[in-house]
Short mmCIF file of the C-alpha atoms (twelve columns), coordinates in Angstrom:
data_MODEL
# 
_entry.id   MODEL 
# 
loop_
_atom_site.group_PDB 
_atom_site.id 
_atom_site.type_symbol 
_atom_site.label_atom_id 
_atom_site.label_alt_id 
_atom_site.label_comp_id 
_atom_site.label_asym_id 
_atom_site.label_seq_id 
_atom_site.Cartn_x 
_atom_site.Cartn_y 
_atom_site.Cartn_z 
_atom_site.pdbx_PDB_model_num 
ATOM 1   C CA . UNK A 1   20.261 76.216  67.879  1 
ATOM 2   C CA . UNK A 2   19.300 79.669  69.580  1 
ATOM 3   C CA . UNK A 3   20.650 82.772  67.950  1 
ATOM 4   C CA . UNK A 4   22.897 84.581  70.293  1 
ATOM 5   C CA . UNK A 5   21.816 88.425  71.078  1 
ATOM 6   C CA . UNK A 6   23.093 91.327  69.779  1 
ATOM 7   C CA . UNK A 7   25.479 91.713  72.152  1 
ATOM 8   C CA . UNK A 8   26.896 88.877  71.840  1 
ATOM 9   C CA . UNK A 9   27.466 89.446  67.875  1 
ATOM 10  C CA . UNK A 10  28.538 92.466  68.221  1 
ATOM 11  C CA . UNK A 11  31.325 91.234  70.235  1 
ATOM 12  C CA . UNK A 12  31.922 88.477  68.025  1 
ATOM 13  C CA . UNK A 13  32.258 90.535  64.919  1 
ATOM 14  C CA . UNK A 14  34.744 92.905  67.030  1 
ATOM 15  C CA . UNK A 15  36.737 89.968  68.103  1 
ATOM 16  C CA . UNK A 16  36.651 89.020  64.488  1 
ATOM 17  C CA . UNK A 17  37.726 92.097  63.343  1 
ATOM 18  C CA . UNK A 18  35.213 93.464  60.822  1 
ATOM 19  C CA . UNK A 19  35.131 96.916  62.530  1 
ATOM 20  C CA . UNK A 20  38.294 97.621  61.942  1 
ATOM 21  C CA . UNK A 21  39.189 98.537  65.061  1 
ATOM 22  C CA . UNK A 22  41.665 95.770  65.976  1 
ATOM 23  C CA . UNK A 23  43.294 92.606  64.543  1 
ATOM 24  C CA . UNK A 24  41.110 89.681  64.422  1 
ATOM 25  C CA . UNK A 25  41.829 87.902  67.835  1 
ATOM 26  C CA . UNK A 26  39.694 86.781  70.425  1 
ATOM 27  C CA . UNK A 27  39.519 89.384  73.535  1 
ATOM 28  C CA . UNK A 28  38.565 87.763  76.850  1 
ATOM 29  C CA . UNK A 29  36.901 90.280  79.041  1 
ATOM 30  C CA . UNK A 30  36.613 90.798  83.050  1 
ATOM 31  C CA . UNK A 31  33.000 92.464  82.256  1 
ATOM 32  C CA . UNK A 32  31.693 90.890  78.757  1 
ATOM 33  C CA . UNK A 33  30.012 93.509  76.344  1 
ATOM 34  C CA . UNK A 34  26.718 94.285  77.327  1 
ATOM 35  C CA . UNK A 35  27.250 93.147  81.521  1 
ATOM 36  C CA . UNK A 36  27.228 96.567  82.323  1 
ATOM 37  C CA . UNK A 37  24.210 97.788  80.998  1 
ATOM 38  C CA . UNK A 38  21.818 94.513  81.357  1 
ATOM 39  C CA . UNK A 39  23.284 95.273  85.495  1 
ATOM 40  C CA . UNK A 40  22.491 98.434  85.759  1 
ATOM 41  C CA . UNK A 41  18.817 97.425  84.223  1 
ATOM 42  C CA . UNK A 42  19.094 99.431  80.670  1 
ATOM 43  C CA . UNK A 43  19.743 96.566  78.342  1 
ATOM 44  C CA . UNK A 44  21.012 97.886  74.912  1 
ATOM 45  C CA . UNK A 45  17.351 98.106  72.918  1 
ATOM 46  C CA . UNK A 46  17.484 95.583  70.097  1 
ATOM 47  C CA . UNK A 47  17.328 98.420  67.747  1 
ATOM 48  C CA . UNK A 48  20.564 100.447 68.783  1 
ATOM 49  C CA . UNK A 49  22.181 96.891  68.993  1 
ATOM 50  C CA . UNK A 50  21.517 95.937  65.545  1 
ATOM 51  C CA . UNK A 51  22.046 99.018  63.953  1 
ATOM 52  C CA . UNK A 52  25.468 99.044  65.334  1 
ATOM 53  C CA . UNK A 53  26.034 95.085  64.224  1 
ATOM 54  C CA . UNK A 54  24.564 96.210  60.771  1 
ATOM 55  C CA . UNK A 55  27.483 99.098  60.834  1 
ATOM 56  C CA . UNK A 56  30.508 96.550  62.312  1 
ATOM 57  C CA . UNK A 57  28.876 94.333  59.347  1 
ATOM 58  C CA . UNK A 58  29.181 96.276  56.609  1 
ATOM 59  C CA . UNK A 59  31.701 97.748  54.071  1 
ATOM 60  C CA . UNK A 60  34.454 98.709  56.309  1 
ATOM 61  C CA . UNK A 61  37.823 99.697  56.472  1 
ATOM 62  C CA . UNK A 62  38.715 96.321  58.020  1 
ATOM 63  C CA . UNK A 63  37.631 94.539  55.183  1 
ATOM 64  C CA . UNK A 64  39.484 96.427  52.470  1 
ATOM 65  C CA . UNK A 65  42.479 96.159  54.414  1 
ATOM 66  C CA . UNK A 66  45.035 93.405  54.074  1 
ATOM 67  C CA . UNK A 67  44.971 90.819  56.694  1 
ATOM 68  C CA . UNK A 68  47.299 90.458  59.381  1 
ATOM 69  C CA . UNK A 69  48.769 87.246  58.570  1 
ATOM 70  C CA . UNK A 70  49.764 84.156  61.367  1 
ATOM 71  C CA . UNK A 71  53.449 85.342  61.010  1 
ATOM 72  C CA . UNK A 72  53.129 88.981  61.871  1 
ATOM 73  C CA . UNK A 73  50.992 88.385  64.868  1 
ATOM 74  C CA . UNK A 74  52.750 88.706  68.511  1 
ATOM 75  C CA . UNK A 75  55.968 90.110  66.613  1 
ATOM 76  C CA . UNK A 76  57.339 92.968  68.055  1 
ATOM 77  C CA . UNK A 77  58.815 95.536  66.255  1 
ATOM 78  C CA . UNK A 78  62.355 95.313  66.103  1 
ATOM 79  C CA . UNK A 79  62.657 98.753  66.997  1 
ATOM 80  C CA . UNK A 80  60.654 98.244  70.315  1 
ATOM 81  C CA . UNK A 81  63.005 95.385  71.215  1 
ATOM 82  C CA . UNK A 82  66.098 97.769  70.473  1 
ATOM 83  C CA . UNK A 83  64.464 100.780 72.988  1 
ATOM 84  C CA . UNK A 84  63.783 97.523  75.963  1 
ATOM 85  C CA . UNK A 85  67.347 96.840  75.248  1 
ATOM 86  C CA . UNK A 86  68.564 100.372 75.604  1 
ATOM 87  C CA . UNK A 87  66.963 101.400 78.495  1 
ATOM 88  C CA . UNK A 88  68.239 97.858  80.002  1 
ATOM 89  C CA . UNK A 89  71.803 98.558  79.956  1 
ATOM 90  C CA . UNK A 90  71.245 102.384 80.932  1 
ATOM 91  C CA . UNK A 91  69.467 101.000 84.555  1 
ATOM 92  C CA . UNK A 92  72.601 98.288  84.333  1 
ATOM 93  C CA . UNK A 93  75.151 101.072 83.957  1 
ATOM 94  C CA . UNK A 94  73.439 103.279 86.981  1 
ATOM 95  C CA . UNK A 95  73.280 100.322 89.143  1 
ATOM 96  C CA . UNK A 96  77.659 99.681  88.346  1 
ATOM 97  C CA . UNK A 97  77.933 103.492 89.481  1 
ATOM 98  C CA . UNK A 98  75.839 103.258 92.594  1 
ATOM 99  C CA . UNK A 99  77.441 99.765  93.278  1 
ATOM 100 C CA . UNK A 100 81.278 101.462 92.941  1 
ATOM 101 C CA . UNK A 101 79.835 104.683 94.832  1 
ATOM 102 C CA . UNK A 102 79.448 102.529 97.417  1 
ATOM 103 C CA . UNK A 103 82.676 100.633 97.300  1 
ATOM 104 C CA . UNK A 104 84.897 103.589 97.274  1 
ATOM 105 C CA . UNK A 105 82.982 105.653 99.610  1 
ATOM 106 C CA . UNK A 106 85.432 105.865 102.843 1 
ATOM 107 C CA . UNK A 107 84.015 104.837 106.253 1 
# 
């Protein structure tokens, strides 16, 4: 089987989440990593890419950190969903008033 490039393990280890910048979950991009650069004719030089997958690769925070389990993931905070309900019944409440403005406004 041929071995992917760099770019494309670099964005499998991000999508994995061993750099510890995001949860481990699959991103689906418009422009994959890498398009931009192999476009504009500057590839990423093997070098640069691999030092970078040797960083993602390593000891990092994402490893040391517990994982996000199946249950947390797409929860929203409970807090969130209290705010979305707030601000639901203000616009509710201003649409009453503009609604009875408009009723008892004479002609």
């Amino acid at each position: 089987m041929p071995r992917s490039s760099a770019p494309d393990r670099l964005r499998k280890a991000i999508d994995g989440g061993r750099s510890g910048d995001k949860v481990p979950f699959s991103d689906p991009a418009a422009a994959p990593l890498g398009t931009d650069d192999e476009a504009a004719g500057t590839p990423l030089p093997p070098s640069e890419s691999a030092a970078v997958l040797a960083e993602v690769n390593g000891d990092t925070a994402a490893r040391s950190a517990p994982a996000v389990s199946n249950e947390d993931r797409g929860r929203i905070p409970t807090r969130r969903i209290w705010t979305w309900w707030h601000w639901a019944f203000v616009a509710v409440g201003f649409a009453a008033l503009a609604v009875l403005a408009a009723v008892a406004t004479p002609l």
